Amino acid sequence: MFAPRLLPRLATSSVRSPLASTSSSLLASRRGFASSRTALASSLLYLEHREGELNAASLVALTAAKKIGGDIHAIVAGDEGVKEVADKASKCEGLSKVFTTSSPSYRGLLSEPLAPVIKALAEKGSYTHIFAGHTAAGRDIFPRLAALLDSSQVSDIIAVESEDTFQRPIYAGNAIATVKSNDKIKVITVRGTAFDKASEEGGSASVEEVGSDAAETPTKFIEDKLSKSDRPDLATASRVVSGGRAIKSAENFVKYIEPLADSMKAAVGASRAAVDAGYADNALQVGQTGKIIAPELYVAVGISGAIQHLAGMKDSKTIVAINKDADAPIFQVADVGLVADLYEAVPELIEKLK
Amino acid sequence: MHGTLATMMRPTPISSALRILVPVKRTIDYAVKIRVASDGKGVDTNVKHAMNPFDEIAVEEAVRLREKHKEAVSKITAVSAGPAKSADVLRTALAMGADDAIHVEIPDNSLGGPLEPLAVSKILQAVIKKAGEEEEVGLVIMGKQAIDDDASQTGQMLAARLDWPQATFASKLEFLGKLEKGEEVQITREVDGGLGIVKTTLPFVMTTDLRLNEPRYASLPNIMKAKKKPFKKYSLKDLGLEEDAKPRLEVLKVAEPPKREGGAKVEDVDALVGKLKELGRI
């Protein structure tokens, strides 16, 4: 019970806090962690977008920011069409202001022009917290921003305990660290599966254009080569079917895993072994070094369940494992396990799901 | 004889050759199942350690660059910050092909908390400055994240502090011109949803993704040779960073994640479908 000692004037989220019994701190805890007796918290959210759509992990980061309390402003930076995205963002529940800035140099979400722009805005607005989703872009831009602000970033948080204390997984999710940031500006990235997405409706934030004096940087965006698919997006799908090393070939991946995913209206994932062996695209990798997901249903086919893979999917609601090896570690986390040859079980399963 | 003399007299083109710095970290071996320490402040570190896997990829990439462009790469310097035992991963880097090593020795528990990425970026910046007195560093190749703190920050922070471009999560590196300052490089990066291609110029900081290469094993003769390679040691005091390296974040607690209970196994596909229907998942 160090929380009350470390945060003497703040109501913490914990109902066990002795402060929670007073009416003023009850009110404060309902608003967030900020109370009238402390400097008000205010957050700046880097709102990522692509092809006119707001990034799901950014909306999750917005939910985390709401737990701090205080005003939440967002920055939407981009090239053409950024105004439309900013209008969309202004309707997000919880945002009171959306800054928008436009420049061709923001294409490809490069950190060199974006980090200084966010820094300038952060200092001008005296924000106490700056949030982003722990996406590839968030992971690229935010540490650069944190260094510019001389702040020690808190990466990939999964819980907000108070306005300066956060939980984050370490060692591939095999331990959870609770860390307290003493930095003036707290730079934080949020795990995309740790909170619910903020609603894209019900808000009415003002939109303010900020000039772009994006400096010329040596880095040039050339192109993105994104995997096109009609299936649900892996990061946000409610169901995922993943294939592992036992699939043995790229042909088998197309023949067994994809139809099974389609029969469940699921996204397709893969273990690192399957990706390294060339059976599946890099973008499909689930694990510590790939995507970290938490769907309603995760079906692991021919995946042994190495630590690094479990780090990416063990927060799924229901885990199903199909594996020939009854001793595979995946069965220790699976809610439903089937010890069977995938080449027989998968076609049968597809047939029975029709 | 004239020719030989002329060859000997020709100044070594040091200024145009590329010195590569490769930061490496000693971490708990990736295969070890970690245990939370009984004091609830960290994990049990009395286990097998090794070089962070992403850093092995970084060393490999530097060595391959030299194998491909023999004259262009002048030197590969491995650097690590940490306790005395960090010297082990530097020896590994030397055995893989690095030319010299720099160890910034920070005795265990001397900082009052873990060494954070922000502090490491400051240490690396100071090391680059110090190394530059002897020969300028023109490229930093390092892992995209360490598998212990999973922060994924140090490379980006270093790039910011040096005001260099950064190319993170790289799965392919191609030199379009010579390996010199100002020359253009193309990097394929792993981004959400696929690959992203960028061009930048030397000097820059690159962080490695898994698919950049397959690191080699150090052979026994190379391990023996590594023992004779130059090995420098600095303290935080030497770098003027005794205060700057102190942690900013307080680790209040380290705990086990909630345990997941494996459920029952089912007999056949019918039972599997039945169970999923019962759970309302299909």
XYZ file of C-alpha atoms in Angstrom:
636
model
C 0.000 0.000 0.000
C 2.540 2.584 -1.056
C 0.105 4.376 -3.343
C -1.391 6.714 -0.712
C 2.076 7.612 0.528
C 3.448 8.370 -2.900
C 0.346 10.211 -3.985
C -0.704 11.931 -0.817
C -2.962 14.437 -2.492
C -4.440 12.301 -5.175
C -7.270 9.862 -5.140
C -6.006 6.698 -6.753
C -8.094 4.330 -8.794
C -7.996 1.868 -5.960
C -11.145 1.772 -3.837
C -8.908 0.674 -0.988
C -7.418 4.135 -0.857
C -8.325 5.784 2.438
C -8.703 9.066 0.564
C -11.549 7.646 -1.468
C -13.860 7.968 1.502
C -13.894 11.761 1.432
C -16.410 13.329 -0.864
C -13.995 15.675 -2.620
C -11.640 12.897 -3.590
C -14.566 10.777 -4.692
C -15.476 13.529 -7.074
C -11.880 13.786 -8.175
C -11.617 10.093 -8.787
C -14.708 10.232 -10.924
C -13.131 12.973 -13.012
C -9.840 11.159 -13.152
C -6.810 11.455 -10.971
C -6.531 15.192 -10.992
C -8.013 16.969 -8.022
C -8.473 20.673 -7.486
C -5.523 20.663 -5.123
C -2.996 19.605 -7.732
C -2.006 21.196 -10.992
C -4.516 19.997 -13.548
C -3.395 17.308 -15.869
C -3.814 17.802 -19.585
C -2.939 15.410 -22.353
C -1.904 15.603 -25.970
C -2.724 12.582 -28.116
C -0.938 11.786 -31.355
C -3.800 10.537 -33.487
C -2.539 8.240 -36.210
C -4.547 7.722 -39.376
C -4.294 5.999 -42.706
C -6.453 6.401 -45.784
C -8.932 8.577 -43.919
C -9.440 6.124 -41.055
C -8.420 6.814 -37.462
C -6.025 4.239 -36.058
C -7.657 1.832 -33.602
C -4.646 1.885 -31.256
C -4.826 5.704 -31.117
C -8.446 5.415 -29.994
C -7.325 2.961 -27.310
C -4.664 5.489 -26.238
C -7.455 8.081 -25.974
C -9.209 5.844 -23.451
C -5.986 5.609 -21.438
C -5.627 9.407 -21.560
C -9.188 9.776 -20.237
C -8.136 7.890 -17.100
C -5.733 10.726 -16.289
C -8.477 13.326 -16.354
C -8.151 16.922 -17.524
C -8.406 18.210 -21.070
C -7.358 15.981 -23.916
C -6.234 17.521 -27.186
C -5.178 15.612 -30.280
C -2.820 16.290 -33.124
C -3.632 15.019 -36.585
C -0.768 15.488 -39.012
C -0.760 14.466 -42.632
C -0.624 15.334 -46.268
C -3.725 15.750 -48.438
C -7.077 14.991 -46.845
C -5.887 15.699 -43.337
C -8.753 18.176 -42.779
C -11.353 15.460 -43.277
C -9.523 13.269 -40.790
C -9.412 16.137 -38.299
C -13.184 16.606 -38.690
C -13.657 12.923 -37.991
C -11.370 13.197 -34.975
C -13.344 16.146 -33.603
C -16.285 13.773 -33.070
C -14.293 11.379 -30.899
C -15.672 11.241 -27.402
C -13.304 12.792 -24.879
C -11.389 15.190 -27.096
C -11.861 18.914 -26.588
C -9.510 20.185 -29.284
C -7.962 18.814 -32.431
C -4.873 20.424 -33.886
C -4.269 19.753 -37.529
C -1.156 20.353 -39.550
C -0.466 19.506 -43.132
C 2.721 18.997 -45.108
C 3.917 16.553 -47.764
C 6.784 15.705 -45.390
C 4.344 14.009 -43.011
C 3.695 11.277 -45.567
C 4.810 7.873 -44.413
C 4.602 8.975 -40.756
C 8.313 9.811 -40.593
C 9.663 10.642 -37.152
C 12.136 13.321 -38.254
C 9.481 15.919 -39.196
C 6.767 14.689 -36.794
C 8.664 14.537 -33.488
C 9.632 18.258 -33.544
C 6.071 19.289 -34.464
C 4.609 17.350 -31.532
C 7.348 18.706 -29.274
C 6.579 22.306 -30.201
C 2.883 21.775 -29.580
C 3.538 19.969 -26.299
C 5.641 22.799 -24.943
C 3.296 25.510 -26.143
C 0.309 23.824 -24.512
C 2.149 22.835 -21.302
C 0.721 19.333 -21.439
C 1.519 16.988 -18.595
C 1.047 13.823 -20.672
C 1.589 12.908 -24.309
C 0.019 9.710 -25.597
C 0.212 7.518 -28.690
C -0.667 3.952 -29.549
C 2.251 1.520 -29.321
C 2.076 0.966 -33.099
C 5.001 0.854 -35.521
C 4.638 4.625 -36.010
C 4.186 5.307 -32.283
C 7.252 3.219 -31.502
C 9.216 5.113 -34.137
C 8.149 8.696 -33.398
C 7.642 8.789 -29.626
C 11.115 7.859 -28.343
C 12.523 10.544 -30.649
C 9.999 12.972 -29.181
C 10.792 11.825 -25.616
C 14.508 12.417 -26.162
C 13.802 15.903 -27.551
C 11.841 16.605 -24.358
C 14.461 14.840 -22.196
C 11.729 12.588 -20.834
C 12.050 8.882 -20.051
C 9.269 7.269 -22.104
C 6.907 4.713 -20.610
C 6.311 2.215 -23.437
C 3.376 -0.068 -24.092
C 1.354 0.563 -20.928
C -1.499 -1.808 -20.074
C -2.952 0.036 -17.060
C -3.115 3.529 -15.562
C -2.845 3.430 -11.775
C -2.625 7.155 -11.206
C -1.546 10.172 -13.160
C 2.108 9.227 -12.791
C 1.997 5.472 -12.239
C 1.499 2.904 -14.968
C 1.739 -0.824 -15.549
C 3.683 -2.275 -18.442
C 4.704 -5.787 -19.431
C 8.395 -6.695 -19.482
C 10.217 -9.900 -20.509
C 7.725 -10.743 -23.262
C 4.819 -10.273 -20.892
C 6.156 -12.732 -18.327
C 6.264 -9.993 -15.704
C 4.292 -6.810 -15.163
C 6.197 -3.778 -13.905
C 4.492 -0.902 -12.099
C 6.475 2.259 -12.806
C 6.173 5.809 -11.587
C 7.324 8.592 -13.867
C 8.855 11.654 -12.251
C 9.257 13.507 -15.542
C 7.517 16.826 -16.020
C 6.062 15.702 -19.332
C 5.144 12.039 -19.352
C 5.600 10.455 -22.764
C 3.537 7.294 -23.001
C 2.642 4.670 -25.609
C -0.354 2.439 -25.001
C -0.821 -1.221 -25.854
C -3.579 -1.431 -28.462
C -5.407 -4.248 -26.697
C -5.203 -2.993 -23.121
C -8.208 -0.644 -23.096
C -11.443 -0.314 -25.047
C -11.452 1.966 -28.058
C -12.848 5.445 -27.436
C -16.059 6.086 -29.338
C -15.781 7.931 -32.640
C -19.117 9.588 -31.938
C -20.562 11.971 -29.396
C -17.667 14.399 -29.202
C -17.569 17.981 -30.378
C -13.973 19.164 -30.277
C -12.864 22.377 -31.912
C -10.463 22.063 -34.803
C -7.486 24.360 -34.968
C -5.054 24.519 -37.807
C -1.419 24.950 -36.861
C 1.097 26.128 -39.364
C 3.641 23.694 -40.653
C 7.239 24.704 -40.656
C 8.373 21.137 -41.087
C 12.100 21.285 -41.649
C 13.656 19.525 -44.579
C 15.107 16.268 -43.329
C 17.383 13.858 -45.156
C 14.842 11.040 -44.840
C 12.415 10.688 -47.731
C 9.365 8.504 -47.823
C 9.408 6.369 -50.963
C 6.441 4.007 -50.675
C 4.503 1.619 -48.486
C 4.007 -1.939 -49.641
C 1.027 -2.993 -47.592
C -0.475 -6.442 -47.707
C -3.927 -6.111 -49.199
C -6.609 -8.359 -47.840
C -10.391 -8.551 -47.660
C -10.135 -10.259 -44.296
C -10.516 -8.376 -41.023
C -7.464 -6.465 -39.805
C -5.303 -8.682 -37.596
C -4.708 -6.053 -34.911
C -8.394 -5.417 -34.277
C -10.214 -8.592 -35.417
C -12.511 -10.293 -32.930
C -11.442 -13.703 -34.241
C -8.020 -14.819 -35.420
C -6.806 -18.089 -36.915
C -3.029 -18.531 -36.822
C -0.764 -21.092 -38.411
C 2.637 -22.253 -37.222
C 5.636 -24.266 -38.280
C 3.618 -27.488 -38.650
C 1.898 -25.990 -41.720
C 5.106 -26.901 -43.581
C 4.620 -24.711 -46.688
C 3.161 -21.500 -48.045
C 0.798 -23.606 -50.191
C -0.536 -25.368 -47.113
C -1.007 -22.027 -45.418
C -3.292 -20.942 -48.270
C -4.964 -24.345 -48.385
C -5.647 -24.858 -44.670
C -5.315 -21.671 -42.587
C -6.949 -19.139 -44.907
C -10.156 -21.150 -45.570
C -10.480 -21.914 -41.859
C -10.174 -18.193 -41.109
C -12.752 -17.401 -43.786
C -15.190 -19.964 -42.402
C -14.986 -18.166 -39.042
C -14.868 -14.628 -40.545
C -11.521 -14.355 -38.814
C -8.248 -12.553 -39.512
C -5.193 -14.627 -40.370
C -2.121 -14.695 -38.151
C 1.104 -16.665 -38.017
C 3.831 -17.654 -35.609
C 7.351 -16.343 -36.046
C 8.462 -19.790 -37.183
C 5.885 -19.746 -39.993
C 6.898 -16.229 -41.034
C 10.631 -16.959 -40.903
C 10.106 -20.077 -42.998
C 8.306 -17.952 -45.589
C 4.886 -19.608 -45.184
C 3.193 -16.322 -44.291
C 3.735 -12.602 -44.687
C 5.719 -10.652 -42.060
C 2.732 -8.445 -41.320
C 0.853 -11.484 -40.009
C 3.282 -12.331 -37.233
C 1.738 -12.602 -33.771
C 4.158 -12.385 -30.845
C 6.532 -10.266 -28.792
C 8.265 -9.056 -31.931
C 5.153 -8.925 -34.113
C 1.554 -7.988 -33.388
C 0.150 -8.189 -29.888
C -3.529 -9.025 -30.067
C -6.380 -9.957 -27.759
C -9.311 -11.203 -29.874
C -12.448 -12.923 -28.558
C -11.321 -16.141 -30.196
C -7.780 -17.203 -31.087
C -7.275 -20.478 -32.932
C -3.664 -21.702 -32.951
C -3.066 -24.350 -35.582
C 0.229 -26.229 -35.566
C 1.773 -23.715 -33.157
C 3.813 -25.106 -30.263
C 3.388 -22.021 -28.072
C 6.875 -20.566 -27.533
C 7.200 -17.744 -24.965
C 7.592 -15.153 -27.714
C 4.356 -16.274 -29.416
C 2.358 -16.446 -26.174
C 3.418 -12.842 -25.482
C 1.374 -11.820 -28.505
C -1.893 -13.645 -27.850
C -2.251 -14.819 -24.276
C -4.783 -12.110 -23.441
C -7.245 -13.519 -25.984
C -10.636 -14.326 -24.431
C -10.809 -17.899 -25.697
C -7.799 -19.798 -27.006
C -8.205 -22.927 -29.106
C -5.213 -25.102 -29.944
C -5.003 -27.799 -32.582
C -1.717 -29.650 -32.366
C -0.447 -33.175 -32.876
C 1.858 -32.984 -29.867
C -0.156 -33.423 -26.666
C 2.735 -31.953 -24.651
C 3.001 -28.706 -26.664
C 3.099 -25.701 -24.286
C 0.197 -24.091 -26.171
C -2.139 -26.547 -24.380
C -1.196 -24.973 -21.036
C -2.939 -21.751 -22.045
C -5.622 -23.104 -24.390
C -9.219 -23.137 -23.154
C -10.062 -25.796 -25.702
C -7.426 -28.186 -26.974
C -7.630 -30.764 -29.701
C -4.759 -33.222 -30.082
C -4.988 -34.085 -33.755
C -3.249 -33.998 -37.122
C -4.100 -30.577 -38.523
C -4.260 -31.941 -42.080
C -7.266 -34.028 -41.045
C -8.793 -31.830 -38.350
C -8.759 -28.514 -40.231
C -10.687 -29.671 -43.353
C -13.180 -31.424 -41.097
C -13.572 -28.292 -38.995
C -14.106 -26.114 -42.095
C -16.768 -28.592 -43.300
C -18.573 -28.552 -39.956
C -18.543 -24.774 -39.681
C -20.347 -24.396 -43.006
C 60.563 0.035 -55.920
C 59.078 3.384 -56.767
C 55.654 1.864 -57.011
C 55.915 0.224 -53.639
C 57.083 3.416 -52.039
C 54.241 5.357 -53.622
C 51.770 2.801 -52.305
C 53.213 3.065 -48.837
C 53.181 6.820 -48.903
C 49.602 7.115 -50.078
C 47.585 8.542 -47.201
C 44.974 6.174 -45.829
C 41.585 7.531 -46.870
C 40.251 7.449 -43.309
C 37.973 10.427 -43.725
C 35.933 8.756 -46.446
C 35.801 5.290 -44.931
C 32.891 4.326 -42.726
C 33.216 3.481 -39.058
C 30.207 1.584 -37.735
C 29.155 1.557 -34.090
C 27.129 -1.413 -32.879
C 25.603 -1.120 -29.404
C 24.936 -4.512 -27.788
C 23.124 -5.433 -24.576
C 23.531 -8.359 -22.244
C 20.071 -9.737 -21.465
C 18.594 -12.871 -19.960
C 18.727 -15.582 -22.634
C 15.523 -15.575 -24.688
C 14.862 -19.249 -23.961
C 14.903 -18.820 -20.165
C 11.514 -18.857 -18.479
C 11.889 -15.870 -16.199
C 10.808 -15.767 -12.564
C 9.760 -12.738 -10.588
C 12.173 -12.091 -7.695
C 10.859 -12.651 -4.193
C 11.291 -8.971 -3.232
C 8.802 -7.998 -5.960
C 11.213 -5.434 -7.397
C 12.570 -7.273 -10.400
C 13.176 -10.703 -11.836
C 15.598 -13.417 -10.799
C 18.741 -12.596 -12.786
C 20.774 -15.528 -11.552
C 20.152 -17.286 -14.868
C 21.786 -17.720 -18.269
C 22.449 -14.449 -20.100
C 23.352 -13.793 -23.725
C 23.518 -11.023 -26.295
C 20.092 -9.524 -27.008
C 18.971 -11.352 -30.205
C 18.271 -8.128 -32.142
C 21.796 -6.930 -31.354
C 23.249 -10.121 -32.846
C 21.439 -9.175 -36.039
C 22.985 -5.693 -35.803
C 26.518 -7.080 -35.428
C 25.903 -9.469 -38.320
C 24.702 -6.643 -40.574
C 27.788 -4.550 -39.839
C 30.090 -7.501 -40.534
C 28.261 -8.315 -43.775
C 28.574 -4.699 -44.903
C 32.309 -4.946 -44.535
C 32.476 -8.296 -46.282
C 30.628 -6.731 -49.207
C 32.476 -3.397 -49.258
C 35.937 -4.264 -47.955
C 37.671 -0.901 -48.357
C 34.660 1.201 -47.513
C 34.154 0.029 -43.925
C 37.122 1.092 -41.856
C 36.156 -0.265 -38.474
C 33.331 -1.911 -36.573
C 33.164 -0.905 -32.928
C 30.938 -2.780 -30.480
C 29.824 -0.938 -27.361
C 27.942 -2.016 -24.258
C 26.928 -0.302 -21.037
C 26.407 -2.345 -17.907
C 28.061 -4.405 -15.194
C 31.410 -6.208 -15.546
C 29.688 -9.230 -17.100
C 28.590 -7.128 -20.093
C 32.143 -7.694 -21.314
C 30.968 -11.198 -22.318
C 28.635 -9.896 -25.034
C 31.360 -7.567 -26.287
C 33.676 -10.578 -26.623
C 30.926 -12.289 -28.616
C 30.612 -9.273 -30.910
C 34.397 -9.285 -31.407
C 34.306 -12.996 -32.206
C 31.566 -12.342 -34.785
C 33.783 -9.813 -36.537
C 33.788 -6.487 -34.706
C 37.245 -4.878 -34.598
C 37.264 -3.258 -31.210
C 35.046 -2.878 -28.183
C 34.107 -0.197 -25.693
C 32.682 -1.151 -22.325
C 31.023 1.553 -20.270
C 31.148 -0.182 -16.933
C 28.286 0.514 -14.559
C 28.458 -1.671 -11.461
C 25.216 -3.435 -10.496
C 22.932 -1.408 -8.213
C 25.112 1.693 -8.569
C 22.376 3.802 -10.162
C 19.588 3.088 -7.704
C 17.492 1.498 -10.445
C 17.681 0.088 -13.951
C 19.665 1.749 -16.704
C 16.992 3.349 -18.896
C 16.999 3.818 -22.682
C 17.226 7.611 -22.268
C 20.394 7.182 -20.196
C 21.831 4.699 -22.697
C 21.195 7.169 -25.527
C 23.213 9.758 -23.598
C 25.994 7.247 -22.954
C 26.105 6.259 -26.629
C 26.204 9.895 -27.691
C 29.168 10.472 -25.367
C 30.882 7.317 -26.648
C 30.424 8.467 -30.256
C 31.975 11.788 -29.350
C 34.913 10.139 -27.597
C 35.431 7.593 -30.368
C 35.345 10.468 -32.863
C 38.573 11.842 -31.433
C 40.240 8.805 -32.927
C 37.931 8.168 -35.899
C 34.476 9.485 -36.650
C 31.462 7.187 -36.412
C 29.271 7.381 -39.534
C 26.637 4.729 -38.922
C 25.022 3.152 -35.864
C 23.330 -0.223 -36.240
C 21.468 -1.546 -33.202
C 18.613 -3.852 -32.208
C 15.024 -2.597 -32.432
C 14.341 -3.568 -28.826
C 15.889 -5.438 -25.931
C 13.962 -8.535 -24.918
C 14.166 -7.668 -21.207
C 12.607 -4.207 -20.899
C 10.857 -4.427 -24.318
C 11.054 -0.618 -24.493
C 12.060 -0.118 -28.149
C 13.411 3.390 -27.538
C 17.207 3.627 -27.459
C 17.971 3.906 -31.190
C 15.341 6.562 -31.761
C 16.508 8.515 -28.700
C 20.113 8.353 -29.850
C 19.147 9.583 -33.324
C 17.249 12.489 -31.743
C 20.189 13.459 -29.540
C 22.648 13.327 -32.452
C 20.112 15.008 -34.744
C 20.659 12.168 -37.207
C 17.989 10.483 -39.303
C 16.663 7.178 -38.034
C 15.615 4.034 -39.861
C 13.815 1.792 -37.420
C 12.678 -1.847 -37.701
C 14.803 -2.370 -40.798
C 14.522 -5.613 -42.720
C 16.705 -4.549 -45.662
C 19.560 -2.083 -46.104
C 20.839 -1.075 -49.549
C 23.596 1.401 -50.299
C 22.804 3.290 -53.470
C 26.102 5.169 -53.627
C 29.382 4.832 -51.792
C 29.567 4.164 -48.083
C 30.393 7.752 -47.225
C 28.964 10.733 -45.475
C 26.097 12.276 -47.395
C 25.586 9.202 -49.565
C 22.118 7.818 -50.037
C 20.797 4.556 -48.632
C 17.483 2.798 -49.063
C 15.925 1.008 -46.117
C 12.968 -1.336 -46.088
C 11.146 -1.082 -42.781
C 8.579 -3.342 -41.177
C 5.514 -1.213 -40.515
C 1.962 -2.110 -39.502
C 0.278 -3.822 -42.420
C 3.400 -4.516 -44.465
C 6.616 -2.826 -45.513
C 7.637 0.809 -45.812
C 10.508 2.046 -47.953
C 12.506 5.158 -47.113
C 15.705 6.753 -48.338
C 18.096 8.650 -46.145
C 21.725 9.694 -46.028
C 24.742 8.841 -43.886
C 25.241 9.315 -40.992
C 22.132 7.732 -39.476
C 20.923 5.302 -36.813
C 19.354 2.053 -37.952
C 17.510 -0.444 -35.736
C 17.250 -4.045 -36.845
C 14.188 -6.196 -37.231
C 14.280 -9.973 -37.170
C 14.276 -10.487 -40.890
C 17.308 -8.342 -41.684
C 19.635 -11.334 -41.607
C 20.547 -14.589 -39.901
C 23.424 -14.001 -37.443
C 26.478 -16.261 -37.667
C 27.923 -18.304 -34.848
C 31.324 -17.287 -33.567
C 33.841 -20.016 -34.445
C 36.346 -21.221 -31.872
C 39.386 -19.709 -33.675
C 37.528 -16.393 -33.879
C 36.682 -16.547 -30.185
C 40.403 -17.014 -29.496
C 41.334 -14.136 -31.823
C 38.725 -11.904 -30.188
C 40.685 -12.014 -26.941
C 43.487 -10.043 -28.580
C 41.317 -7.283 -30.059
C 41.396 -3.754 -28.571
C 39.055 -3.384 -25.623
C 38.480 -0.001 -23.971
C 36.805 0.618 -20.660
C 35.098 3.803 -19.527
C 33.213 4.727 -16.394
C 30.237 7.089 -16.288
C 32.606 9.578 -14.694
C 34.923 9.393 -17.719
C 31.933 10.354 -19.880
C 30.677 13.021 -17.470
C 27.358 11.268 -17.086
C 27.200 10.258 -13.426
C 24.011 12.265 -12.892
C 22.484 11.909 -16.350
C 22.497 8.113 -16.248
C 20.329 7.914 -13.146
C 16.854 6.436 -13.655
C 13.880 8.740 -14.085
C 11.291 6.046 -13.633
C 10.753 4.384 -10.281
C 9.980 0.694 -10.469
C 7.454 0.306 -7.677
C 6.684 -3.331 -8.227
C 7.280 -6.282 -10.517
C 4.645 -8.995 -10.434
C 3.670 -12.181 -12.209
C 0.990 -11.671 -14.844
C -2.372 -13.223 -14.035
C -2.134 -16.955 -14.595
C -4.124 -18.421 -17.414
C -5.723 -21.758 -16.732
C -5.553 -24.188 -19.599
C -8.937 -25.786 -20.182
C -9.811 -29.344 -20.999
C -8.873 -31.122 -24.164
C -11.667 -32.307 -26.412
C -11.887 -35.659 -28.148
C -12.643 -34.676 -31.718
C -13.706 -31.927 -34.107
C -17.398 -32.338 -33.212
C -16.634 -31.756 -29.545
C -14.504 -28.726 -30.489
C -17.340 -27.181 -32.500
C -19.785 -27.972 -29.669
C -17.547 -26.323 -27.105
C -17.113 -23.174 -29.205
C -20.882 -22.918 -29.666
C -21.368 -23.390 -25.937
C -18.907 -20.543 -25.267
C -20.699 -18.375 -27.825
C -17.543 -17.912 -29.886
C -18.978 -19.124 -33.206
